[in-house]
mmCIF file of C-alpha atoms in Angstrom:
data_model
loop_
_atom_site.group_PDB
_atom_site.id
_atom_site.type_symbol
_atom_site.label_atom_id
_atom_site.label_comp_id
_atom_site.label_asym_id
_atom_site.label_seq_id
_atom_site.Cartn_x
_atom_site.Cartn_y
_atom_site.Cartn_z
ATOM 1 C CA MET A 10 -92.616 34.867 -54.021
ATOM 2 C CA CYS A 11 -92.017 37.557 -56.640
ATOM 3 C CA SER A 12 -88.496 38.492 -57.686
ATOM 4 C CA SER A 13 -86.903 41.938 -57.824
ATOM 5 C CA ASP A 14 -83.506 42.633 -59.351
ATOM 6 C CA LEU A 15 -80.779 44.631 -57.601
ATOM 7 C CA VAL A 16 -78.004 46.042 -59.808
ATOM 8 C CA VAL A 17 -74.927 47.164 -57.863
ATOM 9 C CA GLY A 18 -71.650 48.681 -58.993
ATOM 10 C CA ASP A 19 -69.126 46.560 -57.076
ATOM 11 C CA LEU A 20 -69.885 44.554 -53.944
ATOM 12 C CA SER A 21 -66.255 44.877 -52.803
ATOM 13 C CA ASN A 22 -67.108 48.550 -52.192
ATOM 14 C CA GLN A 23 -68.582 48.688 -48.680
ATOM 15 C CA PHE A 24 -71.088 51.356 -49.671
ATOM 16 C CA PHE A 25 -72.768 49.017 -52.163
ATOM 17 C CA ALA A 26 -72.435 46.036 -49.832
ATOM 18 C CA GLN A 27 -74.160 47.831 -46.953
ATOM 19 C CA MET A 28 -76.922 49.155 -49.189
ATOM 20 C CA ALA A 29 -77.441 45.681 -50.672
ATOM 21 C CA VAL A 30 -77.874 44.151 -47.200
ATOM 22 C CA HIS A 31 -80.528 46.705 -46.280
ATOM 23 C CA VAL A 32 -82.341 46.297 -49.615
ATOM 24 C CA GLU A 33 -82.415 42.500 -49.378
ATOM 25 C CA ARG A 34 -83.744 42.667 -45.825
ATOM 26 C CA SER A 35 -86.508 45.079 -46.846
ATOM 27 C CA ALA A 36 -87.387 42.975 -49.900
ATOM 28 C CA THR A 37 -87.645 39.776 -47.860
ATOM 29 C CA LEU A 38 -89.968 41.440 -45.345
ATOM 30 C CA ALA A 39 -92.146 42.572 -48.256
ATOM 31 C CA GLY A 40 -92.315 39.050 -49.709
ATOM 32 C CA TYR A 41 -89.854 39.505 -52.580
ATOM 33 C CA SER A 42 -86.731 37.521 -53.383
ATOM 34 C CA THR A 43 -83.684 39.462 -54.596
ATOM 35 C CA ILE A 44 -81.368 38.719 -57.509
ATOM 36 C CA PHE A 45 -78.012 40.523 -57.218
ATOM 37 C CA CYS A 46 -76.046 41.649 -60.261
ATOM 38 C CA ASN A 47 -72.496 42.735 -59.436
ATOM 39 C CA THR A 48 -71.423 44.784 -62.467
ATOM 40 C CA LEU A 49 -67.903 45.576 -61.169
ATOM 41 C CA GLY A 50 -68.356 49.125 -62.423
ATOM 42 C CA ASP A 51 -68.467 47.948 -66.060
ATOM 43 C CA PRO A 52 -71.141 49.580 -68.301
ATOM 44 C CA ASP A 53 -71.259 46.579 -70.644
ATOM 45 C CA ARG A 54 -71.771 44.154 -67.744
ATOM 46 C CA GLU A 55 -74.556 46.395 -66.468
ATOM 47 C CA LEU A 56 -76.406 46.406 -69.793
ATOM 48 C CA ASP A 57 -75.924 42.655 -70.160
ATOM 49 C CA ALA A 58 -77.285 42.116 -66.642
ATOM 50 C CA VAL A 59 -80.419 44.106 -67.443
ATOM 51 C CA THR A 60 -81.017 42.037 -70.597
ATOM 52 C CA ARG A 61 -80.557 38.713 -68.795
ATOM 53 C CA LEU A 62 -82.746 39.666 -65.861
ATOM 54 C CA LEU A 63 -85.573 40.846 -68.068
ATOM 55 C CA GLN A 64 -85.431 37.422 -69.701
ATOM 56 C CA GLN A 65 -85.974 35.945 -66.222
ATOM 57 C CA GLN A 66 -89.121 38.095 -65.906
ATOM 58 C CA VAL A 67 -88.184 39.973 -62.755
ATOM 59 C CA ALA A 68 -90.916 42.185 -61.328
ATOM 60 C CA GLY A 69 -88.771 45.308 -61.110
ATOM 61 C CA ILE A 70 -85.200 46.616 -61.094
ATOM 62 C CA LEU A 71 -83.476 48.660 -58.412
ATOM 63 C CA PHE A 72 -80.177 50.289 -59.404
ATOM 64 C CA LEU A 73 -77.638 51.179 -56.707
ATOM 65 C CA SER A 74 -75.285 52.529 -59.353
ATOM 66 C CA MET A 75 -75.432 53.571 -62.968
ATOM 67 C CA GLU A 76 -72.373 52.822 -65.063
ATOM 68 C CA ALA A 77 -73.907 52.923 -68.541
ATOM 69 C CA SER A 78 -75.451 56.087 -69.920
ATOM 70 C CA ALA A 79 -78.995 56.877 -68.787
ATOM 71 C CA ASP A 80 -80.270 56.658 -72.365
ATOM 72 C CA LEU A 81 -78.728 53.222 -72.961
ATOM 73 C CA LEU A 82 -80.236 51.902 -69.730
ATOM 74 C CA ARG A 83 -83.651 53.294 -70.644
ATOM 75 C CA ASP A 84 -83.469 51.578 -74.034
ATOM 76 C CA ALA A 85 -82.337 48.303 -72.446
ATOM 77 C CA VAL A 86 -85.238 48.297 -69.979
ATOM 78 C CA GLY A 87 -87.662 49.358 -72.686
ATOM 79 C CA GLY A 88 -90.419 50.186 -70.204
ATOM 80 C CA ARG A 89 -91.017 46.492 -69.505
ATOM 81 C CA VAL A 90 -90.656 46.683 -65.712
ATOM 82 C CA PRO A 91 -90.664 49.452 -63.105
ATOM 83 C CA VAL A 92 -87.242 50.924 -62.265
ATOM 84 C CA VAL A 93 -86.014 52.852 -59.226
ATOM 85 C CA PHE A 94 -82.565 54.367 -58.792
ATOM 86 C CA ALA A 95 -81.156 54.538 -55.249
ATOM 87 C CA THR A 96 -78.250 56.924 -54.523
ATOM 88 C CA CYS A 97 -78.021 57.669 -58.245
ATOM 89 C CA ARG A 98 -80.521 59.109 -60.686
ATOM 90 C CA ALA A 99 -81.886 59.318 -64.216
ATOM 91 C CA ASP A 100 -84.646 61.598 -65.447
ATOM 92 C CA TRP A 101 -86.760 58.744 -66.849
ATOM 93 C CA ALA A 102 -87.304 56.826 -63.590
ATOM 94 C CA ASP A 103 -87.851 57.345 -59.874
ATOM 95 C CA SER A 104 -84.837 58.126 -57.698
ATOM 96 C CA VAL A 105 -84.174 58.069 -53.953
ATOM 97 C CA CYS A 106 -81.078 60.092 -53.077
ATOM 98 C CA ILE A 107 -79.609 62.269 -50.389
ATOM 99 C CA ASP A 108 -79.065 65.959 -51.102
ATOM 100 C CA ASP A 109 -75.495 65.535 -52.389
ATOM 101 C CA THR A 110 -74.888 69.270 -52.662
ATOM 102 C CA ARG A 111 -75.960 69.846 -49.070
ATOM 103 C CA ALA A 112 -73.917 66.902 -47.784
ATOM 104 C CA ALA A 113 -70.792 68.244 -49.483
ATOM 105 C CA TYR A 114 -71.478 71.710 -48.120
ATOM 106 C CA LEU A 115 -71.652 70.264 -44.592
ATOM 107 C CA ALA A 116 -68.452 68.249 -45.053
ATOM 108 C CA THR A 117 -66.496 71.238 -46.364
ATOM 109 C CA SER A 118 -67.954 73.506 -43.679
ATOM 110 C CA HIS A 119 -66.660 71.101 -41.035
ATOM 111 C CA LEU A 120 -63.112 71.620 -42.305
ATOM 112 C CA LEU A 121 -63.658 75.380 -42.347
ATOM 113 C CA GLU A 122 -64.878 75.274 -38.742
ATOM 114 C CA LEU A 123 -61.639 73.494 -37.809
ATOM 115 C CA GLY A 124 -59.706 76.436 -39.224
ATOM 116 C CA HIS A 125 -58.677 75.075 -42.611
ATOM 117 C CA ARG A 126 -58.455 77.684 -45.362
ATOM 118 C CA ARG A 127 -56.830 75.643 -48.147
ATOM 119 C CA ILE A 128 -59.152 72.738 -48.908
ATOM 120 C CA ALA A 129 -58.744 70.299 -51.803
ATOM 121 C CA PHE A 130 -61.468 68.233 -53.475
ATOM 122 C CA VAL A 131 -60.617 64.617 -54.363
ATOM 123 C CA ALA A 132 -62.897 62.970 -56.921
ATOM 124 C CA THR A 133 -62.700 59.532 -58.519
ATOM 125 C CA GLU A 134 -63.586 58.348 -62.022
ATOM 126 C CA SER A 135 -65.631 55.393 -60.767
ATOM 127 C CA MET A 136 -68.327 57.491 -59.061
ATOM 128 C CA GLU A 137 -71.690 58.236 -60.672
ATOM 129 C CA SER A 138 -71.203 61.541 -62.488
ATOM 130 C CA VAL A 139 -74.316 63.458 -61.372
ATOM 131 C CA ALA A 140 -73.748 62.844 -57.646
ATOM 132 C CA GLN A 141 -70.062 63.669 -57.983
ATOM 133 C CA ALA A 142 -70.834 66.930 -59.794
ATOM 134 C CA GLU A 143 -73.328 67.917 -57.088
ATOM 135 C CA ARG A 144 -70.809 67.204 -54.346
ATOM 136 C CA LEU A 145 -68.306 69.404 -56.163
ATOM 137 C CA ASP A 146 -70.970 72.122 -56.290
ATOM 138 C CA GLY A 147 -71.520 71.839 -52.524
ATOM 139 C CA TYR A 148 -67.781 72.039 -51.854
ATOM 140 C CA ARG A 149 -67.506 75.173 -53.981
ATOM 141 C CA ALA A 150 -70.578 76.747 -52.354
ATOM 142 C CA ALA A 151 -69.096 76.323 -48.865
ATOM 143 C CA LEU A 152 -65.859 78.000 -49.941
ATOM 144 C CA ARG A 153 -67.764 80.860 -51.581
ATOM 145 C CA ALA A 154 -69.795 81.362 -48.414
ATOM 146 C CA ALA A 155 -66.522 81.669 -46.494
ATOM 147 C CA ALA A 156 -65.113 84.085 -49.116
ATOM 148 C CA LEU A 157 -62.297 81.644 -49.883
ATOM 149 C CA PRO A 158 -60.879 80.558 -53.241
ATOM 150 C CA GLU A 159 -61.444 77.052 -54.562
ATOM 151 C CA GLY A 160 -58.642 74.650 -53.745
ATOM 152 C CA PRO A 161 -57.122 72.116 -56.150
ATOM 153 C CA VAL A 162 -59.597 69.691 -57.730
ATOM 154 C CA MET A 163 -57.934 66.284 -57.850
ATOM 155 C CA THR A 164 -58.954 62.932 -59.329
ATOM 156 C CA TRP A 165 -57.562 59.740 -57.837
ATOM 157 C CA THR A 166 -58.073 56.017 -58.254
ATOM 158 C CA PRO A 167 -57.617 54.406 -54.817
ATOM 159 C CA GLY A 168 -54.280 52.598 -54.656
ATOM 160 C CA ASP A 169 -52.621 54.541 -57.481
ATOM 161 C CA ALA A 170 -49.214 56.131 -56.897
ATOM 162 C CA THR A 171 -50.201 59.162 -58.974
ATOM 163 C CA ILE A 172 -53.019 61.672 -58.674
ATOM 164 C CA GLU A 173 -54.438 64.137 -61.203
ATOM 165 C CA VAL A 174 -54.207 67.740 -59.992
ATOM 166 C CA ASP A 175 -56.020 70.331 -62.096
ATOM 167 C CA GLY A 176 -55.620 68.126 -65.169
ATOM 168 C CA ALA A 177 -51.984 67.033 -64.702
ATOM 169 C CA GLN A 178 -50.746 63.701 -63.319
ATOM 170 C CA ARG A 179 -48.450 64.091 -60.320
ATOM 171 C CA ASP A 180 -46.755 61.841 -57.782
ATOM 172 C CA LEU A 181 -49.151 61.174 -54.894
ATOM 173 C CA LYS A 182 -46.492 61.479 -52.181
ATOM 174 C CA ALA A 183 -45.272 64.807 -53.542
ATOM 175 C CA VAL A 184 -48.821 66.172 -53.636
ATOM 176 C CA LEU A 185 -49.690 65.000 -50.118
ATOM 177 C CA GLY A 186 -46.488 66.571 -48.830
ATOM 178 C CA ASP A 187 -47.020 69.963 -50.463
ATOM 179 C CA ARG A 188 -48.462 72.144 -47.696
ATOM 180 C CA ARG A 189 -48.913 75.029 -50.133
ATOM 181 C CA LEU A 190 -51.715 73.089 -51.847
ATOM 182 C CA PHE A 191 -54.011 72.262 -48.924
ATOM 183 C CA SER A 192 -54.317 71.582 -45.210
ATOM 184 C CA GLY A 193 -57.658 69.800 -45.558
ATOM 185 C CA ILE A 194 -59.160 67.377 -48.080
ATOM 186 C CA PHE A 195 -62.793 66.683 -48.918
ATOM 187 C CA ALA A 196 -62.865 63.173 -50.411
ATOM 188 C CA VAL A 197 -65.944 62.664 -52.579
ATOM 189 C CA HIS A 198 -66.984 59.529 -50.667
ATOM 190 C CA ASP A 199 -65.741 57.192 -47.952
ATOM 191 C CA TYR A 200 -64.215 54.613 -50.290
ATOM 192 C CA VAL A 201 -61.833 57.311 -51.511
ATOM 193 C CA GLY A 202 -61.407 58.797 -48.039
ATOM 194 C CA VAL A 203 -60.466 55.501 -46.378
ATOM 195 C CA ALA A 204 -58.068 54.594 -49.204
ATOM 196 C CA LEU A 205 -56.489 58.033 -48.983
ATOM 197 C CA LEU A 206 -56.001 57.599 -45.228
ATOM 198 C CA ASP A 207 -54.291 54.255 -45.833
ATOM 199 C CA SER A 208 -52.066 55.628 -48.600
ATOM 200 C CA ALA A 209 -51.138 58.689 -46.541
ATOM 201 C CA ASN A 210 -50.158 56.532 -43.565
ATOM 202 C CA ALA A 211 -48.135 54.192 -45.809
ATOM 203 C CA LEU A 212 -46.279 57.193 -47.260
ATOM 204 C CA GLY A 213 -45.402 58.512 -43.813
ATOM 205 C CA PHE A 214 -48.043 61.210 -43.381
ATOM 206 C CA GLY A 215 -50.217 61.582 -40.323
ATOM 207 C CA THR A 216 -53.825 62.714 -40.146
ATOM 208 C CA PRO A 217 -54.879 65.140 -38.872
ATOM 209 C CA GLU A 218 -51.415 66.477 -37.994
ATOM 210 C CA ASP A 219 -50.258 66.787 -41.638
ATOM 211 C CA PHE A 220 -53.711 67.309 -43.170
ATOM 212 C CA ALA A 221 -57.334 66.530 -42.340
ATOM 213 C CA ILE A 222 -59.701 64.395 -44.428
ATOM 214 C CA VAL A 223 -63.502 64.428 -44.425
ATOM 215 C CA SER A 224 -65.918 62.572 -46.718
ATOM 216 C CA ILE A 225 -69.513 61.357 -47.153
ATOM 217 C CA ASP A 226 -71.351 58.026 -46.543
ATOM 218 C CA ASN A 227 -70.350 56.623 -43.130
ATOM 219 C CA ILE A 228 -69.546 53.090 -44.286
ATOM 220 C CA SER A 229 -68.686 50.699 -41.452
ATOM 221 C CA SER A 230 -64.897 50.718 -41.993
ATOM 222 C CA THR A 231 -64.557 54.460 -41.351
ATOM 223 C CA GLY A 232 -64.488 53.851 -37.603
ATOM 224 C CA LEU A 233 -61.990 50.974 -37.712
ATOM 225 C CA HIS A 234 -58.798 52.917 -38.485
ATOM 226 C CA SER A 235 -56.406 54.087 -35.775
ATOM 227 C CA VAL A 236 -57.516 57.563 -36.847
ATOM 228 C CA SER A 237 -61.220 57.403 -37.702
ATOM 229 C CA LEU A 238 -62.435 59.141 -40.849
ATOM 230 C CA THR A 239 -64.822 62.039 -40.240
ATOM 231 C CA THR A 240 -67.793 61.583 -42.552
ATOM 232 C CA VAL A 241 -71.281 62.910 -43.268
ATOM 233 C CA ALA A 242 -73.575 59.933 -42.668
ATOM 234 C CA GLN A 243 -75.871 58.665 -45.401
ATOM 235 C CA PRO A 244 -78.993 56.868 -44.046
ATOM 236 C CA PHE A 245 -78.524 53.440 -45.645
ATOM 237 C CA ASP A 246 -81.510 51.804 -43.986
ATOM 238 C CA ALA A 247 -83.942 54.625 -44.796
ATOM 239 C CA ALA A 248 -82.728 54.876 -48.394
ATOM 240 C CA ALA A 249 -83.051 51.124 -48.903
ATOM 241 C CA GLU A 250 -86.519 50.930 -47.344
ATOM 242 C CA GLU A 251 -87.850 53.914 -49.289
ATOM 243 C CA SER A 252 -86.370 52.637 -52.569
ATOM 244 C CA LEU A 253 -87.918 49.192 -52.126
ATOM 245 C CA SER A 254 -91.245 50.652 -51.041
ATOM 246 C CA LEU A 255 -91.319 52.894 -54.097
ATOM 247 C CA LEU A 256 -90.409 50.045 -56.447
ATOM 248 C CA ILE A 257 -93.089 47.774 -54.964
ATOM 249 C CA ARG A 258 -95.709 50.523 -55.298
ATOM 250 C CA ARG A 259 -94.759 50.832 -58.981
ATOM 251 C CA ILE A 260 -94.919 47.038 -59.423
ATOM 252 C CA ASN A 261 -98.420 47.076 -57.921
ATOM 253 C CA GLY A 262 -99.503 49.813 -60.267
#
C-alpha cells in the first residue's frame, strides 16, 4: 500500500478534524495509507514535517492548511512529490477550494435579509491569509450591493478577553455591548463563530437578541449549542474526495 501525507493545521480545530476523517476514508478506499502531521499552526513545525515525510518517501502531500509562506513550502518540497492544497492555495500547486468570496457574500447577505444594517467582520490571525482576504472581500461586496457602509473589521483570538477593532485593542465585553458598532457579526469561520457564541454567553449577552452571528464551514459543533450557529456549509466530503483524487492522478502521472 502506498503512503500519502496529510498536513493539517491543528486537529483540535473541528474543521481540520472533519476534513482529515474524510481524506483518510477516501485514501483508504483508493488503496493508500495516510500519515498525519499535526503542525499546531506553527510554520516551523510544518516545514519540519515536510522534510521528515519526504525522507520517508511518501507518494504525495495533501495540505489542509498552509502556515509557512508559499515560497518556503515550495522550496521544502523541491518538486520531489506531487502536492495538492485543500481549502487553501498556492500558485505553484493544485488547489481544491470553495469560492470563499461567494460564501462570505452569502453569509453577509443572510444578515442583511434579517434586517441588520450594522454588520461587523471578525477575523482571526490563525486563518490562512488568502481565504481570509477573500472572505473579507465577499463581506464588503455584500454591503456595497446593499448601499451600506463597511462595519468594524475586528481581529480576535478565540478565548481572549480583548479584541482588535480597526487596529486598536479593546475589551471584548465592552465591544460586544456597544450597540452603536453592530447588530450582526460575520465571523470568518465556525471556529471563531462558536467561540464567540460561548464568550458572548459567558459575558451575559444573548444571541440573537443582543446581536446575530453567522459564519462559514458547518462544523459538527455548530448545531450543539442552545442557540445554533447559522453557517454557510462547506462540502467536506466532496472537497476531501476531489483533493485525494487529484493527488492520486498526479502521483500516477
